[in-house]
GROMACS .gro file of N, CA and C in nm:
model
  285
    1MET      N    1   2.692  -2.167   0.574
    1MET     CA    2   2.772  -2.195   0.459
    1MET      C    3   2.679  -2.201   0.338
    2ILE      N    4   2.725  -2.143   0.228
    2ILE     CA    5   2.650  -2.145   0.102
    2ILE      C    6   2.741  -2.203  -0.005
    3GLU      N    7   2.691  -2.301  -0.079
    3GLU     CA    8   2.766  -2.363  -0.188
    3GLU      C    9   2.676  -2.375  -0.310
    4THR      N   10   2.737  -2.366  -0.428
    4THR     CA   11   2.665  -2.394  -0.552
    4THR      C   12   2.747  -2.492  -0.633
    5GLN      N   13   2.678  -2.570  -0.712
    5GLN     CA   14   2.748  -2.660  -0.804
    5GLN      C   15   2.659  -2.690  -0.922
    6LEU      N   16   2.722  -2.724  -1.031
    6LEU     CA   17   2.653  -2.761  -1.154
    6LEU      C   18   2.655  -2.912  -1.164
    7GLU      N   19   2.535  -2.972  -1.179
    7GLU     CA   20   2.524  -3.117  -1.197
    7GLU      C   21   2.445  -3.141  -1.323
    8GLY      N   22   2.514  -3.170  -1.430
    8GLY     CA   23   2.448  -3.192  -1.558
    8GLY      C   24   2.380  -3.065  -1.605
    9ASP      N   25   2.248  -3.070  -1.620
    9ASP     CA   26   2.172  -2.954  -1.667
    9ASP      C   27   2.100  -2.883  -1.553
   10ARG      N   28   2.152  -2.900  -1.429
   10ARG     CA   29   2.086  -2.841  -1.312
   10ARG      C   30   2.187  -2.769  -1.223
   11TRP      N   31   2.140  -2.661  -1.160
   11TRP     CA   32   2.216  -2.591  -1.058
   11TRP      C   33   2.168  -2.640  -0.922
   12ILE      N   34   2.262  -2.666  -0.832
   12ILE     CA   35   2.230  -2.706  -0.696
   12ILE      C   36   2.284  -2.598  -0.603
   13LEU      N   37   2.197  -2.542  -0.521
   13LEU     CA   38   2.234  -2.445  -0.419
   13LEU      C   39   2.216  -2.514  -0.284
   14ARG      N   40   2.319  -2.507  -0.202
   14ARG     CA   41   2.315  -2.569  -0.068
   14ARG      C   42   2.340  -2.460   0.034
   15VAL      N   43   2.248  -2.447   0.130
   15VAL     CA   44   2.260  -2.347   0.236
   15VAL      C   45   2.250  -2.420   0.370
   16GLU      N   46   2.354  -2.404   0.453
   16GLU     CA   47   2.357  -2.472   0.583
   16GLU      C   48   2.378  -2.370   0.693
   17ASP      N   49   2.307  -2.389   0.805
   17ASP     CA   50   2.331  -2.303   0.921
   17ASP      C   51   2.359  -2.390   1.043
   18ASN      N   52   2.390  -2.325   1.153
   18ASN     CA   53   2.419  -2.399   1.276
   18ASN      C   54   2.323  -2.359   1.387
   19GLY      N   55   2.199  -2.329   1.349
   19GLY     CA   56   2.095  -2.294   1.447
   19GLY      C   57   2.040  -2.416   1.517
   20THR      N   58   1.917  -2.403   1.561
   20THR     CA   59   1.854  -2.511   1.639
   20THR      C   60   1.798  -2.623   1.554
   21GLY      N   61   1.795  -2.606   1.424
   21GLY     CA   62   1.738  -2.709   1.337
   21GLY      C   63   1.586  -2.700   1.334
   22ILE      N   64   1.525  -2.797   1.271
   22ILE     CA   65   1.379  -2.802   1.259
   22ILE      C   66   1.329  -2.921   1.340
   23ARG      N   67   1.239  -2.892   1.431
   23ARG     CA   68   1.186  -2.999   1.516
   23ARG      C   69   1.107  -3.098   1.431
   24PRO      N   70   1.119  -3.227   1.462
   24PRO     CA   71   1.048  -3.329   1.384
   24PRO      C   72   0.897  -3.303   1.374
   25GLU      N   73   0.837  -3.250   1.479
   25GLU     CA   74   0.692  -3.225   1.475
   25GLU      C   75   0.656  -3.109   1.384
   26ASN      N   76   0.753  -3.028   1.344
   26ASN     CA   77   0.728  -2.916   1.253
   26ASN      C   78   0.772  -2.944   1.109
   27ALA      N   79   0.845  -3.052   1.088
   27ALA     CA   80   0.905  -3.079   0.957
   27ALA      C   81   0.803  -3.087   0.844
   28HIS      N   82   0.686  -3.144   0.871
   28HIS     CA   83   0.587  -3.163   0.765
   28HIS      C   84   0.519  -3.034   0.723
   29LYS      N   85   0.536  -2.926   0.799
   29LYS     CA   86   0.464  -2.803   0.767
   29LYS      C   87   0.552  -2.681   0.743
   30ILE      N   88   0.683  -2.697   0.734
   30ILE     CA   89   0.768  -2.578   0.723
   30ILE      C   90   0.749  -2.502   0.593
   31PHE      N   91   0.701  -2.568   0.489
   31PHE     CA   92   0.677  -2.498   0.362
   31PHE      C   93   0.533  -2.449   0.348
   32ASN      N   94   0.451  -2.465   0.452
   32ASN     CA   95   0.313  -2.417   0.448
   32ASN      C   96   0.310  -2.265   0.466
   33LEU      N   97   0.217  -2.201   0.400
   33LEU     CA   98   0.199  -2.057   0.412
   33LEU      C   99   0.159  -2.023   0.555
   34PHE      N  100   0.225  -1.924   0.612
   34PHE     CA  101   0.204  -1.873   0.749
   34PHE      C  102   0.249  -1.971   0.857
   35ALA      N  103   0.323  -2.074   0.822
   35ALA     CA  104   0.373  -2.167   0.923
   35ALA      C  105   0.499  -2.107   0.986
   36THR      N  106   0.499  -2.097   1.116
   36THR     CA  107   0.617  -2.049   1.189
   36THR      C  108   0.618  -2.108   1.328
   37SER      N  109   0.735  -2.130   1.382
   37SER     CA  110   0.750  -2.175   1.520
   37SER      C  111   0.813  -2.064   1.604
   38LYS      N  112   0.826  -1.946   1.544
   38LYS     CA  113   0.890  -1.832   1.611
   38LYS      C  114   0.783  -1.737   1.667
   39ASN      N  115   0.824  -1.660   1.766
   39ASN     CA  116   0.735  -1.559   1.823
   39ASN      C  117   0.716  -1.442   1.728
   40GLU      N  118   0.817  -1.415   1.646
   40GLU     CA  119   0.810  -1.307   1.549
   40GLU      C  120   0.827  -1.367   1.410
   41GLY      N  121   0.775  -1.298   1.311
   41GLY     CA  122   0.785  -1.346   1.174
   41GLY      C  123   0.648  -1.376   1.117
   42THR      N  124   0.644  -1.384   0.986
   42THR     CA  125   0.515  -1.403   0.919
   42THR      C  126   0.491  -1.546   0.874
   43GLY      N  127   0.596  -1.625   0.860
   43GLY     CA  128   0.578  -1.761   0.813
   43GLY      C  129   0.557  -1.771   0.663
   44ILE      N  130   0.606  -1.672   0.588
   44ILE     CA  131   0.592  -1.680   0.442
   44ILE      C  132   0.724  -1.706   0.371
   45GLY      N  133   0.836  -1.694   0.439
   45GLY     CA  134   0.967  -1.703   0.374
   45GLY      C  135   0.992  -1.833   0.301
   46LEU      N  136   0.979  -1.945   0.370
   46LEU     CA  137   1.004  -2.074   0.305
   46LEU      C  138   0.896  -2.109   0.204
   47TRP      N  139   0.771  -2.072   0.233
   47TRP     CA  140   0.664  -2.095   0.136
   47TRP      C  141   0.693  -2.020   0.007
   48LEU      N  142   0.728  -1.891   0.019
   48LEU     CA  143   0.755  -1.809  -0.099
   48LEU      C  144   0.877  -1.860  -0.174
   49SER      N  145   0.981  -1.898  -0.102
   49SER     CA  146   1.101  -1.953  -0.166
   49SER      C  147   1.067  -2.076  -0.248
   50ARG      N  148   0.994  -2.169  -0.188
   50ARG     CA  149   0.958  -2.291  -0.261
   50ARG      C  150   0.868  -2.261  -0.380
   51PHE      N  151   0.774  -2.169  -0.363
   51PHE     CA  152   0.684  -2.131  -0.472
   51PHE      C  153   0.765  -2.080  -0.592
   52ILE      N  154   0.859  -1.991  -0.567
   52ILE     CA  155   0.940  -1.934  -0.675
   52ILE      C  156   1.024  -2.043  -0.741
   53VAL      N  157   1.088  -2.126  -0.662
   53VAL     CA  158   1.171  -2.234  -0.716
   53VAL      C  159   1.087  -2.327  -0.802
   54GLU      N  160   0.971  -2.368  -0.754
   54GLU     CA  161   0.886  -2.460  -0.830
   54GLU      C  162   0.833  -2.396  -0.958
   55GLN      N  163   0.806  -2.267  -0.957
   55GLN     CA  164   0.759  -2.198  -1.077
   55GLN      C  165   0.866  -2.195  -1.185
   56HIS      N  166   0.990  -2.219  -1.146
   56HIS     CA  167   1.101  -2.222  -1.242
   56HIS      C  168   1.148  -2.364  -1.269
   57GLY      N  169   1.067  -2.463  -1.234
   57GLY     CA  170   1.098  -2.603  -1.264
   57GLY      C  171   1.191  -2.669  -1.165
   58GLY      N  172   1.209  -2.611  -1.049
   58GLY     CA  173   1.299  -2.669  -0.949
   58GLY      C  174   1.225  -2.723  -0.830
   59TYR      N  175   1.302  -2.761  -0.729
   59TYR     CA  176   1.243  -2.807  -0.604
   59TYR      C  177   1.336  -2.776  -0.488
   60MET      N  178   1.280  -2.776  -0.368
   60MET     CA  179   1.356  -2.754  -0.245
   60MET      C  180   1.338  -2.872  -0.152
   61ARG      N  181   1.442  -2.899  -0.074
   61ARG     CA  182   1.433  -3.000   0.031
   61ARG      C  183   1.525  -2.958   0.144
   62PHE      N  184   1.514  -3.024   0.256
   62PHE     CA  185   1.595  -2.989   0.372
   62PHE      C  186   1.624  -3.113   0.456
   63SER      N  187   1.722  -3.098   0.543
   63SER     CA  188   1.756  -3.203   0.637
   63SER      C  189   1.823  -3.139   0.758
   64ASN      N  190   1.793  -3.189   0.877
   64ASN     CA  191   1.864  -3.144   0.996
   64ASN      C  192   2.006  -3.196   0.992
   65VAL      N  193   2.097  -3.120   1.053
   65VAL     CA  194   2.239  -3.154   1.058
   65VAL      C  195   2.275  -3.180   1.204
   66GLU      N  196   2.347  -3.287   1.230
   66GLU     CA  197   2.390  -3.317   1.367
   66GLU      C  198   2.521  -3.246   1.396
   67PRO      N  199   2.542  -3.190   1.514
   67PRO     CA  200   2.453  -3.195   1.629
   67PRO      C  201   2.345  -3.087   1.626
   68GLU      N  202   2.360  -2.984   1.543
   68GLU     CA  203   2.257  -2.881   1.534
   68GLU      C  204   2.266  -2.811   1.400
   69GLY      N  205   2.155  -2.756   1.357
   69GLY     CA  206   2.151  -2.684   1.231
   69GLY      C  207   2.063  -2.753   1.129
   70VAL      N  208   2.057  -2.693   1.013
   70VAL     CA  209   1.975  -2.746   0.905
   70VAL      C  210   2.044  -2.712   0.774
   71VAL      N  211   2.022  -2.795   0.674
   71VAL     CA  212   2.073  -2.767   0.539
   71VAL      C  213   1.954  -2.771   0.444
   72PHE      N  214   1.947  -2.671   0.356
   72PHE     CA  215   1.847  -2.664   0.251
   72PHE      C  216   1.917  -2.680   0.117
   73TRP      N  217   1.853  -2.753   0.026
   73TRP     CA  218   1.900  -2.766  -0.111
   73TRP      C  219   1.795  -2.708  -0.204
   74VAL      N  220   1.841  -2.631  -0.300
   74VAL     CA  221   1.756  -2.582  -0.408
   74VAL      C  222   1.812  -2.642  -0.535
   75ASP      N  223   1.730  -2.712  -0.607
   75ASP     CA  224   1.770  -2.780  -0.730
   75ASP      C  225   1.691  -2.715  -0.844
   76MET      N  226   1.763  -2.650  -0.937
   76MET     CA  227   1.698  -2.573  -1.044
   76MET      C  228   1.757  -2.613  -1.180
   77PRO      N  229   1.670  -2.624  -1.281
   77PRO     CA  230   1.723  -2.648  -1.415
   77PRO      C  231   1.795  -2.524  -1.467
   78ILE      N  232   1.899  -2.546  -1.545
   78ILE     CA  233   1.971  -2.433  -1.605
   78ILE      C  234   1.881  -2.359  -1.701
   79ASP      N  235   1.801  -2.434  -1.777
   79ASP     CA  236   1.711  -2.376  -1.876
   79ASP      C  237   1.568  -2.413  -1.836
   80PRO      N  238   1.504  -2.332  -1.749
   80PRO     CA  239   1.370  -2.368  -1.701
   80PRO      C  240   1.270  -2.387  -1.814
   81VAL      N  241   1.184  -2.484  -1.796
   81VAL     CA  242   1.078  -2.510  -1.893
   81VAL      C  243   0.974  -2.400  -1.882
   82GLN      N  244   0.937  -2.343  -1.994
   82GLN     CA  245   0.833  -2.241  -1.995
   82GLN      C  246   0.697  -2.309  -1.993
   83ASP      N  247   0.613  -2.268  -1.902
   83ASP     CA  248   0.479  -2.325  -1.890
   83ASP      C  249   0.383  -2.233  -1.965
   84ILE      N  250   0.368  -2.258  -2.094
   84ILE     CA  251   0.290  -2.171  -2.182
   84ILE      C  252   0.171  -2.250  -2.236
   85ASP      N  253   0.053  -2.188  -2.235
   85ASP     CA  254  -0.065  -2.256  -2.289
   85ASP      C  255  -0.071  -2.240  -2.441
   86LYS      N  256  -0.175  -2.293  -2.503
   86LYS     CA  257  -0.189  -2.292  -2.649
   86LYS      C  258  -0.193  -2.152  -2.707
   87GLU      N  259  -0.242  -2.056  -2.630
   87GLU     CA  260  -0.252  -1.918  -2.678
   87GLU      C  261  -0.124  -1.839  -2.654
   88GLY      N  262  -0.023  -1.903  -2.598
   88GLY     CA  263   0.103  -1.836  -2.573
   88GLY      C  264   0.106  -1.757  -2.443
   89VAL      N  265   0.013  -1.786  -2.352
   89VAL     CA  266   0.006  -1.715  -2.225
   89VAL      C  267   0.069  -1.801  -2.117
   90SER      N  268   0.151  -1.739  -2.033
   90SER     CA  269   0.215  -1.811  -1.923
   90SER      C  270   0.111  -1.863  -1.826
   91LYS      N  271   0.128  -1.987  -1.781
   91LYS     CA  272   0.039  -2.047  -1.682
   91LYS      C  273   0.087  -2.025  -1.540
   92VAL      N  274   0.201  -1.959  -1.522
   92VAL     CA  275   0.254  -1.934  -1.390
   92VAL      C  276   0.159  -1.843  -1.314
   93LEU      N  277   0.124  -1.884  -1.195
   93LEU     CA  278   0.028  -1.808  -1.115
   93LEU      C  279   0.094  -1.686  -1.053
   94PRO      N  280   0.026  -1.573  -1.055
   94PRO     CA  281   0.080  -1.456  -0.985
   94PRO      C  282   0.071  -1.477  -0.835
   95LEU      N  283   0.153  -1.406  -0.760
   95LEU     CA  284   0.150  -1.417  -0.613
   95LEU      C  285   0.025  -1.359  -0.557
   0.00000   0.00000   0.00000
């Protein structure tokens, strides 16, 4: 299930699935680069998603859903703050 809503000056995106969820022993590292509990995959998807969201002034969080599944929230400002230095150059790091 995918839902969006406007809360004040922020957009909230909620994505829920009914898979196996995230094991407690893996919860602290799911946003780490190359972290994966799967036999296939690169482990960059959640890291890259969070990186992009944070570069736009937002944040991501997640929670397991009972009896199974996980929900992710992306919270983003409607008007992201530009991270510009004194010379007018963006401080956002390239990938």
